[in-house]
Short mmCIF file of C-alpha atoms and ligand atoms in Angstrom, two decimals:
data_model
loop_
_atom_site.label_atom_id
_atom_site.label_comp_id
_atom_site.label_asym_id
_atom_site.label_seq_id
_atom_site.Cartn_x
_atom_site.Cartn_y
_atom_site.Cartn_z
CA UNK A 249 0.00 0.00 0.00
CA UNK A 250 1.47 3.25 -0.93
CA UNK A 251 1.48 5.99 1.28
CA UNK A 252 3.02 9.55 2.61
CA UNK A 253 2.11 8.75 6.30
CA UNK A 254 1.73 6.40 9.27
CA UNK A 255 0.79 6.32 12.62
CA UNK A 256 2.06 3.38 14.30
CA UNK A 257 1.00 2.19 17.77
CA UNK A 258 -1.75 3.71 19.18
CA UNK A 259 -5.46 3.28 20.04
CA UNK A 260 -7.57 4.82 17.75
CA UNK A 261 -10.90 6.02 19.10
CA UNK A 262 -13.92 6.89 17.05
CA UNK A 263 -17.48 7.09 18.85
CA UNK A 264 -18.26 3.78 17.59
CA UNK A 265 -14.76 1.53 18.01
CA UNK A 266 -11.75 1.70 20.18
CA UNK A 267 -8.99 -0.20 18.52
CA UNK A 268 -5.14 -0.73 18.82
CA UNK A 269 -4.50 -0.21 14.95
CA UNK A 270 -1.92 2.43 12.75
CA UNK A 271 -3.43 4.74 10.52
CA UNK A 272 -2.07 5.35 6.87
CA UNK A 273 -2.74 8.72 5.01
CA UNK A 274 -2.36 9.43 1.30
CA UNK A 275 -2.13 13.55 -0.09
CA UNK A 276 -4.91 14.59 2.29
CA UNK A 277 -6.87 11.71 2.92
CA UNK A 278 -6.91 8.24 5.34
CA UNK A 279 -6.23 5.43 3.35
CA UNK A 280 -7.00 2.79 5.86
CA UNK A 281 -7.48 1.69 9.19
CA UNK A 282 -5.63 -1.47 10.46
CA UNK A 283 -3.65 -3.70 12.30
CA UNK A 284 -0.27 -4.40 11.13
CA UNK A 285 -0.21 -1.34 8.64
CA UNK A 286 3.26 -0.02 8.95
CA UNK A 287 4.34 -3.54 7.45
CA UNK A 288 2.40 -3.23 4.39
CA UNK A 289 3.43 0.63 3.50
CA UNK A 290 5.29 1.38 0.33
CA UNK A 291 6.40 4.61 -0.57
CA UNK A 292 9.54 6.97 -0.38
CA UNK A 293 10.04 8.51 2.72
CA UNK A 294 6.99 7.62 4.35
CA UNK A 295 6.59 9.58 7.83
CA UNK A 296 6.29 7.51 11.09
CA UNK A 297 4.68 9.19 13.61
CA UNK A 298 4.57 6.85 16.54
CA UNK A 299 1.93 6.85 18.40
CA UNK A 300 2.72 4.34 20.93
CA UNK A 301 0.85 4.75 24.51
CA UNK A 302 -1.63 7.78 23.33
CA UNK A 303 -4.84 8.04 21.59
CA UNK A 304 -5.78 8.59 17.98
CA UNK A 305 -8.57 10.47 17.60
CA UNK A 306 -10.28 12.69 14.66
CA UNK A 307 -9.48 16.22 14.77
CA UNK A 308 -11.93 18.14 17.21
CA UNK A 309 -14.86 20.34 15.58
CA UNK A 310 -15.58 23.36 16.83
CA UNK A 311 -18.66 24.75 15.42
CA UNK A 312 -19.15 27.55 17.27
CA UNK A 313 -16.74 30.36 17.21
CA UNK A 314 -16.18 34.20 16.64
CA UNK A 315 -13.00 35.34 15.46
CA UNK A 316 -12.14 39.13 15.00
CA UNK A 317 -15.95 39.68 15.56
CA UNK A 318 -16.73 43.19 15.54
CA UNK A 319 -18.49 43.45 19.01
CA UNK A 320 -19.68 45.55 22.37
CA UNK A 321 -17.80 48.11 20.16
CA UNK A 322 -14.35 46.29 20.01
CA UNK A 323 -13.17 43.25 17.85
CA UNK A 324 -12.76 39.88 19.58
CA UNK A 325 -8.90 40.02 19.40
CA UNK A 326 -8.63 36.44 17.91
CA UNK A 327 -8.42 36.56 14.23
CA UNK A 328 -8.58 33.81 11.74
CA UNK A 329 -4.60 33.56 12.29
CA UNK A 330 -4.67 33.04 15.73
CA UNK A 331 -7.78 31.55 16.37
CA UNK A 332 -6.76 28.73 13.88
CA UNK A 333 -3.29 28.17 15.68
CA UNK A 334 -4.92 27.86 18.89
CA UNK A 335 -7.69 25.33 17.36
CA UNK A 336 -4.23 23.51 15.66
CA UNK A 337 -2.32 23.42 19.25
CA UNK A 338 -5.66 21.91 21.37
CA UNK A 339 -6.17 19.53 18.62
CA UNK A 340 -9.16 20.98 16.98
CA UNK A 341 -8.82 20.52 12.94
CA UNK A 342 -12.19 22.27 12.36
CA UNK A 343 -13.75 25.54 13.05
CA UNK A 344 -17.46 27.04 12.04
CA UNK A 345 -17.90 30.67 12.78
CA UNK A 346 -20.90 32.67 12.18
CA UNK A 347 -20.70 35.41 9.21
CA UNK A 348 -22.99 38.09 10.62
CA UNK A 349 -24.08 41.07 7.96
CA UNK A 350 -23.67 44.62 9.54
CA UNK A 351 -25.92 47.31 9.11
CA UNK A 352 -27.62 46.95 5.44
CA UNK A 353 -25.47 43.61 4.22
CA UNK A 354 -26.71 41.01 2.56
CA UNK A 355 -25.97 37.48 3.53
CA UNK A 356 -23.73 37.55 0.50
CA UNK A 357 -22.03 40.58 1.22
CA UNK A 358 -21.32 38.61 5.16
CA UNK A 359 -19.67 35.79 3.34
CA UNK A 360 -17.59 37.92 1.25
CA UNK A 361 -16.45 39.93 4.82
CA UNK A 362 -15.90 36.72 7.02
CA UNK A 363 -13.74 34.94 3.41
CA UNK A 364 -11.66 38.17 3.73
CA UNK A 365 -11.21 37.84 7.69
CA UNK A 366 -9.91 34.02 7.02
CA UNK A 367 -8.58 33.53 3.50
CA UNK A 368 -4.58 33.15 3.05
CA UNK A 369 -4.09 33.00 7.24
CA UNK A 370 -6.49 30.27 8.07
CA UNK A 371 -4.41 27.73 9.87
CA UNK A 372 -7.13 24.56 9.92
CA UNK A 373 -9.69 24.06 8.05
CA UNK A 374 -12.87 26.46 8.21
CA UNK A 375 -16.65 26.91 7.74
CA UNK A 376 -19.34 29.37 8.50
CA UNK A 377 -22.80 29.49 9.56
CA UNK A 378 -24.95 32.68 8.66
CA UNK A 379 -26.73 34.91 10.81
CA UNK A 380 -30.01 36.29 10.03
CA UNK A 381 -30.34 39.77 11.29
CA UNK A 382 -33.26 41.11 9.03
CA UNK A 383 -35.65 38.31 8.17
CA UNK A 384 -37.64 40.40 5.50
CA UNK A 385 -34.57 41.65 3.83
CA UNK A 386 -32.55 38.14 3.66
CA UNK A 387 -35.34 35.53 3.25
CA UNK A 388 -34.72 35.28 -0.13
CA UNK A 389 -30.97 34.69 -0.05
CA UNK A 390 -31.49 31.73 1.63
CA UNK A 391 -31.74 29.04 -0.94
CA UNK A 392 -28.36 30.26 -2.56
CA UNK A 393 -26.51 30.42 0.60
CA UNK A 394 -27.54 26.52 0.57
CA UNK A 395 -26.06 25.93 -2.48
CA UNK A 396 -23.00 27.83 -1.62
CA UNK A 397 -23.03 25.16 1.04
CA UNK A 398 -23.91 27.43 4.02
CA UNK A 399 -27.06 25.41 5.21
CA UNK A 400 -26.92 26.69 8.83
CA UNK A 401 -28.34 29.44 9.95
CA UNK A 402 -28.86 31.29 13.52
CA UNK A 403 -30.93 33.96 15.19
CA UNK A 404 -30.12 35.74 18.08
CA UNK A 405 -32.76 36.33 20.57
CA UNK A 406 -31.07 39.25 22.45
CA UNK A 407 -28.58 42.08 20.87
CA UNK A 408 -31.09 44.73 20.12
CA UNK A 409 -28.16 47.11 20.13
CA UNK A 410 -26.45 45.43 18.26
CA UNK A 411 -28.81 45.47 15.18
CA UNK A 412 -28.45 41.32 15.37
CA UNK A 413 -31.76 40.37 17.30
CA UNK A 414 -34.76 38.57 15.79
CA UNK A 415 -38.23 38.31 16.69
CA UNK A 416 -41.00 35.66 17.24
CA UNK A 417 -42.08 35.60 13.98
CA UNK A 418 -39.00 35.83 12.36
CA UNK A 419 -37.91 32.90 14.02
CA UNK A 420 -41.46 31.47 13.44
CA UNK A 421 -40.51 31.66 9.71
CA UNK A 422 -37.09 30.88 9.97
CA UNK A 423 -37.83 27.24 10.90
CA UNK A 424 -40.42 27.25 8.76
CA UNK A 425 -38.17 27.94 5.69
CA UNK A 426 -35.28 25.90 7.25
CA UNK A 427 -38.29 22.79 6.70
CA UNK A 428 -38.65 23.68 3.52
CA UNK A 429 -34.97 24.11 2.17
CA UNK A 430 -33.29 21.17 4.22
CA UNK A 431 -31.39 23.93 6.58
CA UNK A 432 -30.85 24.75 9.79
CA UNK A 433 -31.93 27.25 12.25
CA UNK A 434 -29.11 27.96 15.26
CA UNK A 435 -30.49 30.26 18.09
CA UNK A 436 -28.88 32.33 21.02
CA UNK A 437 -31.82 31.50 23.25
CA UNK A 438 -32.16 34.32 25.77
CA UNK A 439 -35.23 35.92 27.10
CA UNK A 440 -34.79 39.74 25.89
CA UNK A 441 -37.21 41.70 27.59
CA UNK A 442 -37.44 40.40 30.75
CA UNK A 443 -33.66 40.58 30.48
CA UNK A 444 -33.31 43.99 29.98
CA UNK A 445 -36.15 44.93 32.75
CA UNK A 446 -33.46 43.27 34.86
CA UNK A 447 -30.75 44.64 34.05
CA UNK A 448 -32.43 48.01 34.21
CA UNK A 449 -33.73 47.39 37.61
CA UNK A 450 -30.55 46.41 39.15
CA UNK A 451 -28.13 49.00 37.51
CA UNK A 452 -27.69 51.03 40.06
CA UNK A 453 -24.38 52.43 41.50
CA UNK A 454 -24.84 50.46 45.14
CA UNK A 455 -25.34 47.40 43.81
CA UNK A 456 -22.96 47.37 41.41
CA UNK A 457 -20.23 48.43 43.94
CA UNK A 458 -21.23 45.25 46.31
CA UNK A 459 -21.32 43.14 43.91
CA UNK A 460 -19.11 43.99 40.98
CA UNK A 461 -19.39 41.32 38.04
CA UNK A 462 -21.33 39.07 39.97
CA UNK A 463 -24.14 41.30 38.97
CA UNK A 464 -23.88 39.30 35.45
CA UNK A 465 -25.04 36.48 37.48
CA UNK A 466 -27.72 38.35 39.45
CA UNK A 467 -29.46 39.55 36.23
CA UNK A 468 -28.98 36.73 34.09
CA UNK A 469 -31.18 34.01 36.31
CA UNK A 470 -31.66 30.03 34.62
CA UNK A 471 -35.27 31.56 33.89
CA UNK A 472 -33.74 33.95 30.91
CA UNK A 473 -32.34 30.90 28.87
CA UNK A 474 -35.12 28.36 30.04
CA UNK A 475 -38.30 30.67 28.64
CA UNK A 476 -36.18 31.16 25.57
CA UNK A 477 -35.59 27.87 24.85
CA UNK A 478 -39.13 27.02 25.47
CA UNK A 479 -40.42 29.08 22.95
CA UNK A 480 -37.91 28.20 20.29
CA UNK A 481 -38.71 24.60 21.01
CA UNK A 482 -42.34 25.54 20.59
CA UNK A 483 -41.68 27.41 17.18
CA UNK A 484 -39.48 24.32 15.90
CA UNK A 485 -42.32 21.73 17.22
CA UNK A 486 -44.81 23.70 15.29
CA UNK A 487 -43.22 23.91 12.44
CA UNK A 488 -41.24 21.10 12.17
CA UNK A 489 -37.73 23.28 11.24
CA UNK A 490 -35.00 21.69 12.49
CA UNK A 491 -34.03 23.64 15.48
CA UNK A 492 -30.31 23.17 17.14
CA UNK A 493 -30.04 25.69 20.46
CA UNK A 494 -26.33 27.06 20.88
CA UNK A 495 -24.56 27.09 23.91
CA UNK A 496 -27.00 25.91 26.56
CA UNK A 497 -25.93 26.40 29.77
CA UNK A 498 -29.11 25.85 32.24
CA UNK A 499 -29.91 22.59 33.86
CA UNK A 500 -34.02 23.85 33.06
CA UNK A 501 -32.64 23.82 29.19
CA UNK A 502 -31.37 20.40 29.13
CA UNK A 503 -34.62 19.34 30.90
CA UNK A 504 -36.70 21.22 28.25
CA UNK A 505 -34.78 19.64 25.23
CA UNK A 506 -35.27 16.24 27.02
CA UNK A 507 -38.92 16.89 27.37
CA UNK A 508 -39.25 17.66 23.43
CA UNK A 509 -37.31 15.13 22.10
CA UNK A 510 -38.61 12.39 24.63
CA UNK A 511 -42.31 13.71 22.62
CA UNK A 512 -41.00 13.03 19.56
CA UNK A 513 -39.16 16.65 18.64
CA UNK A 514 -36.29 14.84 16.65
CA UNK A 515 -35.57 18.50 14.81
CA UNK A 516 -34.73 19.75 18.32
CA UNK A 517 -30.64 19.70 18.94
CA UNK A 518 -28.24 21.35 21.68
CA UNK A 519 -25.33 22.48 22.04
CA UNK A 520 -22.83 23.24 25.54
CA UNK A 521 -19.67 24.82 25.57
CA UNK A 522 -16.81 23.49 27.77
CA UNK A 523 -17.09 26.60 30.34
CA UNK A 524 -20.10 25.40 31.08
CA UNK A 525 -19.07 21.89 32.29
CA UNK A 526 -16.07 23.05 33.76
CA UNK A 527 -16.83 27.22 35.40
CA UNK A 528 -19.34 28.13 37.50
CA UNK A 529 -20.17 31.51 38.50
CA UNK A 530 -18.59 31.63 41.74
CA UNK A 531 -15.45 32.85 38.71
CA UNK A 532 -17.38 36.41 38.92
CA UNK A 533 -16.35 36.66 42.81
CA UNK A 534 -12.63 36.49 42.46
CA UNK A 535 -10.08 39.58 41.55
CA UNK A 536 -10.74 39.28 37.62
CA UNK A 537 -14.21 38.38 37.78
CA UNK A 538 -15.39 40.64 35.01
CA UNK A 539 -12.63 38.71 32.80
CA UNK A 540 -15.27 35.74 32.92
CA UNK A 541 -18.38 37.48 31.58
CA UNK A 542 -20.04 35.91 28.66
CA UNK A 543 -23.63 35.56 27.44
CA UNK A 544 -25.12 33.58 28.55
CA UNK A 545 -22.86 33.24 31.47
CA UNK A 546 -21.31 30.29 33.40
CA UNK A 547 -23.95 29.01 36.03
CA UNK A 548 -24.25 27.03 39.23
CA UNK A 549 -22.46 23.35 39.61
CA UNK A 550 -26.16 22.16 39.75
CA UNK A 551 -26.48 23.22 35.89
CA UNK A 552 -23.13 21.53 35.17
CA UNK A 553 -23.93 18.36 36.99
CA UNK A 554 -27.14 18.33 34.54
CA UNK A 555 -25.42 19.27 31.26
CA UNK A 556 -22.99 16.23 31.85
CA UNK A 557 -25.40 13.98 32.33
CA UNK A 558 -27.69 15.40 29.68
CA UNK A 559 -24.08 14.61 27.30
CA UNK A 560 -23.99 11.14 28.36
CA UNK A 561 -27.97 10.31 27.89
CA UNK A 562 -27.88 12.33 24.46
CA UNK A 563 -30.21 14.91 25.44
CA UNK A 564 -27.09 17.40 24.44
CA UNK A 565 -25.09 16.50 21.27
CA UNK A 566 -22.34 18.83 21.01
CA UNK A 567 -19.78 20.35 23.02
CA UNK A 568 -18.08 23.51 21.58
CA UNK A 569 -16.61 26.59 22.70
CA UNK A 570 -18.21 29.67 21.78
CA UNK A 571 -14.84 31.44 21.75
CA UNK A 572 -14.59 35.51 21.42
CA UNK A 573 -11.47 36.34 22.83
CA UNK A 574 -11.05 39.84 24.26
CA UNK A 575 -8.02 40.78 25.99
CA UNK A 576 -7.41 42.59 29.53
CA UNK A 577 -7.37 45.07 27.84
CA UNK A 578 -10.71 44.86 26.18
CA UNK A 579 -12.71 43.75 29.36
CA UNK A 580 -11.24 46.92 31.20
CA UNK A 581 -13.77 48.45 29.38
CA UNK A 582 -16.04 47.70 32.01
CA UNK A 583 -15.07 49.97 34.73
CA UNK A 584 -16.88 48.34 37.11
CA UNK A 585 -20.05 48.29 35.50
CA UNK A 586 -20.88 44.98 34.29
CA UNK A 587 -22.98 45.78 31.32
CA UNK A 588 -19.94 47.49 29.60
CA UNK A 589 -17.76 44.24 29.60
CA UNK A 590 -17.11 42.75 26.01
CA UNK A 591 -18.52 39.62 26.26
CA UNK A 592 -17.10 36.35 26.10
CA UNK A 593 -13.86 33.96 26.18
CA UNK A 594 -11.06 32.14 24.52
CA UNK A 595 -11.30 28.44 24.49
CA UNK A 596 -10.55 26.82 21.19
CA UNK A 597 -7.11 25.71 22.57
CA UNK A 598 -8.06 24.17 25.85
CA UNK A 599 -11.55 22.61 24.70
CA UNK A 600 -10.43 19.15 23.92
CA UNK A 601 -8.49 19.02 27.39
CA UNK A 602 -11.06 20.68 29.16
CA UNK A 603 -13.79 18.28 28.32
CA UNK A 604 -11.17 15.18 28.71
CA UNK A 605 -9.76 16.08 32.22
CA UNK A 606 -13.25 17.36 33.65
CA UNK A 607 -15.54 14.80 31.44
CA UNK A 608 -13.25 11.29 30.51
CA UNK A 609 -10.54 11.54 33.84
CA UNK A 610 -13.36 12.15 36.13
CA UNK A 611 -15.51 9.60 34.26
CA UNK A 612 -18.49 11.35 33.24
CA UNK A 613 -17.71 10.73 29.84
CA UNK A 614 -16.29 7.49 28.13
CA UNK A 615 -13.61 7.96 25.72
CA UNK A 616 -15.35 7.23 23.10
CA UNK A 617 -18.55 9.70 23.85
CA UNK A 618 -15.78 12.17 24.22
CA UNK A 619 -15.02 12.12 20.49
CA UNK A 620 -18.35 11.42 19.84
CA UNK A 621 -19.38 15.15 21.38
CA UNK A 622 -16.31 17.24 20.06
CA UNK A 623 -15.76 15.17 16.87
CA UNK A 624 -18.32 13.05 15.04
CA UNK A 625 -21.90 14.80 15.81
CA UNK A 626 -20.53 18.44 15.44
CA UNK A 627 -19.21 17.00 11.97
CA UNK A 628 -22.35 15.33 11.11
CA UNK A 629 -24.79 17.56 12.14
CA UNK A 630 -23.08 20.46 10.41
CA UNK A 631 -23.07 18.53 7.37
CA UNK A 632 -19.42 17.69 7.26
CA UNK A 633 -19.78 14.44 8.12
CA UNK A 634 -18.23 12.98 4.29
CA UNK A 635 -14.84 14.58 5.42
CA UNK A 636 -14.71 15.13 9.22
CA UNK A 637 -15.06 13.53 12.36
CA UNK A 638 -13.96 9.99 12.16
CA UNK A 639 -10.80 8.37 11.23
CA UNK A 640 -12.27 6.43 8.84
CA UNK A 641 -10.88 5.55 5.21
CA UNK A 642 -11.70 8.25 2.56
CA UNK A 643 -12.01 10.86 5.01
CA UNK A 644 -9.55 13.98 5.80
CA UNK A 645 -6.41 13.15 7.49
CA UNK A 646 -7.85 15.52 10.69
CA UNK A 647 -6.27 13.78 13.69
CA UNK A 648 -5.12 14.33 16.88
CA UNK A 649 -2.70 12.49 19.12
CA UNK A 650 -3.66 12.73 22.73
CA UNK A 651 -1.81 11.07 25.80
CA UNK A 652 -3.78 9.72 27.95
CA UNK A 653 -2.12 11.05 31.70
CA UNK A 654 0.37 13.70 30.80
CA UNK A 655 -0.66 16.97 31.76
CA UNK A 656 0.34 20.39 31.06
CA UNK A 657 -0.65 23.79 33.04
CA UNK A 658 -2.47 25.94 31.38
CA UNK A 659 -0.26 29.52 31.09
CA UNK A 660 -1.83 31.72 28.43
CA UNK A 661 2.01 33.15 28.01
CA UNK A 662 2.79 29.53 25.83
CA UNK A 663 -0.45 29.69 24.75
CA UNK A 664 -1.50 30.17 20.59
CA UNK A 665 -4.31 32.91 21.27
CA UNK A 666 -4.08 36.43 21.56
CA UNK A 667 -5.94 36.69 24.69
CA UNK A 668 -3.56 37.77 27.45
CA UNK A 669 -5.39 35.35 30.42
CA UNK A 670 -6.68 31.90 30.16
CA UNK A 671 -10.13 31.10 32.58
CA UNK A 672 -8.41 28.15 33.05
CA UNK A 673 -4.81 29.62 33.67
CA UNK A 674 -3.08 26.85 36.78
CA UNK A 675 -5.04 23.92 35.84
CA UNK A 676 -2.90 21.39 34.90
CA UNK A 677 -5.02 19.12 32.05
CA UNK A 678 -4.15 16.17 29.82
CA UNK A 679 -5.77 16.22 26.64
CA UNK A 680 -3.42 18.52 24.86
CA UNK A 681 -2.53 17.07 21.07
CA UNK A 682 1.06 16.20 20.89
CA UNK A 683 0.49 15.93 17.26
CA UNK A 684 -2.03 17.08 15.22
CA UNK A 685 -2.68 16.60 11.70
CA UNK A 686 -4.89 18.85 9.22
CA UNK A 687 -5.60 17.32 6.31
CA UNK A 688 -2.60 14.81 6.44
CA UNK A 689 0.30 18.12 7.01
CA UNK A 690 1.60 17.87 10.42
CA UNK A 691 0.45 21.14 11.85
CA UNK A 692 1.34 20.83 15.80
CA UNK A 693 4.07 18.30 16.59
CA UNK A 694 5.11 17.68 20.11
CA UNK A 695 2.47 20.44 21.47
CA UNK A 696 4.30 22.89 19.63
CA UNK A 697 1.81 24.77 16.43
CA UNK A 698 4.21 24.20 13.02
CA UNK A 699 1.66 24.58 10.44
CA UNK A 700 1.26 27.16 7.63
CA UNK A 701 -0.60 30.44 7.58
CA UNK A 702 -3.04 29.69 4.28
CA UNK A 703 -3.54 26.12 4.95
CA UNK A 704 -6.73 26.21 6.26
CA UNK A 705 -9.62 25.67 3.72
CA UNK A 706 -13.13 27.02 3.02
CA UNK A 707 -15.50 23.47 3.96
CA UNK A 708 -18.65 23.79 1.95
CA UNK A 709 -21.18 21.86 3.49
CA UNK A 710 -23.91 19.26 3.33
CA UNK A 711 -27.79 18.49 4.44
CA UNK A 712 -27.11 19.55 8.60
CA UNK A 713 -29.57 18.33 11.20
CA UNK A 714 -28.39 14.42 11.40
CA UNK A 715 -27.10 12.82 14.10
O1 URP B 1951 -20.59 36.23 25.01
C1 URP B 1951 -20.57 35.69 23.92
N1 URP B 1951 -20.98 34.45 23.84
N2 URP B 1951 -20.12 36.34 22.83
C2 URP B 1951 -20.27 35.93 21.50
C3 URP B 1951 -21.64 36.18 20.97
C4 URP B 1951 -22.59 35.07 21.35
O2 URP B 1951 -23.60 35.32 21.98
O3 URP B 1951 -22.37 33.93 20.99
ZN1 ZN B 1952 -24.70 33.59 21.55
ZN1 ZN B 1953 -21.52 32.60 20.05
#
């Protein structure tokens, strides 16, 4: 068998199989799968990477991420350069953003902006979901952008100000439409009004002083994301639009998604985000609190306790990171009024040992349901399941080499991102890739990033919504 590469050694791991068995790659793709490989490979210099002791997995997918989004009147500070380098170094091969149009765009005009943002520095490979900001406007865009191979889309239900949130019945529609085309509808699911009556009500001098950016917390109670949820669920139960909630962080949420699906709502999907399996909000207490803030925020260990157990019984199908980097600098902003911090957090390099130290070490996850949530159902139900998510003969060489002990402390200082703190700077995780492999080019190699600015690739995508 000819080939350019081969792992030798390890133990691959794909959410169906765990097997001792090398894997040999060809240009860009896997080749095969098997015992005994290395014996069988022809080729001049054919690499050996020796995988002896660790785990093989498939490259994580991220699919949810901002990079240099303009936002709370700054730009999240990791761009498609470093963003990719950090999704490289924590073994992610994958990364979906959201292109959101500004002002008067066009969903067209959005794709064109977020291809500039990433083209010629994209480290891994790339994708991007479309936000809806003006139903009336971009309805009819939406059968193109599916043939462009953007079939996910997302409303926010929050962001007045920032020109990005969507009503009832343009959500009502949405799903509707998303029915009708073979898309998907993505929602921020977070009660507006009754949000900002909170906010409003508490903003106050005293209270902010006593409490600083715990306040986030105080305004921001499980109710806000549960009623939210409900009523999306309601819309995509009604219409029967396939409906996939992003970064759920309530206990309540997981319970109503249960509820749906239990009834028969197989269109309803959810997403977590590592922070909110491994933070709770007691992080808005300490000196940096403020650093933490992100909508919708962290929660209580209750809610954590309920989203892992809501990953293991399937109720949840994803786990991805929501990252939006902003730097000390950036959060400053705040002054110590919490509605002025930039909102939200790195995490694309510490996801995959995040959600192995907290979820497989501790044994709330089994290996394999690990790369089930951060590999195969992201890729699958973002309709990148023909190239991503499994090693798997045919597919991309996206791979990641994981030991299965050694652990490394976080210090955002040797760290890919541009953020300037880490939430999870001290913790010393295993998880980290020790190699990882985009598309069969080595791009990290002993935990160290040695990929290529421009490597990175545009993923046009397929029919979303399966599992
Ligand atoms: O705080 C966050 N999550 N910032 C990014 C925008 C969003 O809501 O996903
Ligand atoms: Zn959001
Ligand atoms: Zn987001």
């Amino acid at each position: 068998m000819r080939c350019d590469t081969i792992i030798t050694g390890g133990t691959v791991v794909n959410a169906n199989k765990t097997e001792k068995a090398d894997v040999a790659i060809r240009g860009e793709k896997i080749a095969a799968v098997g015992k005994g490989l290395a014996k069988r490979v022809t080729g001049d210099g054919v690499r050996v990477i020796d995988a002896a002791g660790c785990y093989v997995i498939p490259g994580g997918v991220d699919v949810h991420v901002h990079l240099a989004l303009p936002f709370c009147g700054t730009t999240s500070s990791d761009d498609y350069n470093s963003g990719t380098r950090a999704a490289a170094r924590g073994g992610v091969t994958t990364v979906i953003d959201f292109a959101i149009p500004y002002g008067d765009d066009t969903l067209r005009q959005a794709v064109d902006n977020w291809t500039a943002k990433a083209d010629g520095i994209a480290c891994v490979d790339y994708a991007f979901h479309l936000a809806i900001t003006n139903w009336d406007k971009q309805k009819k865009e939406l059968s193109r952008m599916i043939e462009l191979g953007i079939p996910t889309f997302k409303q926010f239900m929050i962001y007045e100000a920032e020109g990005w949130q969507s009503d009832d019945a343009a959500m009502f529609q949405a799903l509707e439409a998303m029915r009708d085309l073979g898309g998907m509808l993505m929602v921020h699911a977070e009660s507006s009004r009754v949000l900002d009556e909170l906010i409003a009500r508490h903003h106050n001098k005293k209270e902010m002083k006593q409490h600083g950016a715990y306040m986030h917390a105080i305004t921001r109670p499980n109710f806000i994301e549960a009623e939210a949820i409900r009523r999306a669920v309601t819309w995509a139960e009604a219409t029967g639009g396939k409906l996939y909630v992003v970064h759920m962080s309530t206990g309540e949420g997981a319970d109503i998604i249960a509820c749906a699906r239990r009834h028969g709502a197989k269109n309803v999907f959810a997403e977590t985000c590592a922070q909110y399996l491994a933070l709770d909000d007691s992080v808005f207490k300490g000196k940096d609190g403020h650093l933490y803030a992100t909508c919708p925020q962290v929660k209580k260990p209750a809610d954590q306790a309920r989203l892992w157990s809501a990953l293991k019984d399937g109720t949840v199908c994803t786990i991805a990171t929501d990252t939006c980097t902003f730097t000390r600098k950036q959060k400053a902003a705040w002054k110590g009024d919490w509605t002025k911090i930039p909102m939200g957090m790195p995490g694309l390099e510490t996801m995959l040992p995040v959600v192995y130290s907290e979820g497989v070490l501790k044994k709330r996850l089994t290996m394999r349901q690990f790369v089930d949530k951060c590999c195969r159902a992201p890729a699958k139900i973002m309709g990148l399941g023909h190239r991503k998510g499994a090693i798997k003969r045919g597919l991309d060489a996206d791979i990641a080499i994981i030991h299965p002990s050694k652990k490394i402390k976080v210090d955002w200082r040797k760290m890919e991102t541009n953020a300037d703190w880490s939430p999870y700077q001290g913790r010393s995780l295993a998880g980290f890739a020790r190699t990882t492999l985009s598309r069969g080019r080595v791009v990290v190699d002993k935990y160290k990033f040695c990929g290529e600015n421009g490597w990175g690739e545009f993923l046009p995508r397929k029919t979303p919504g399966q599992v």
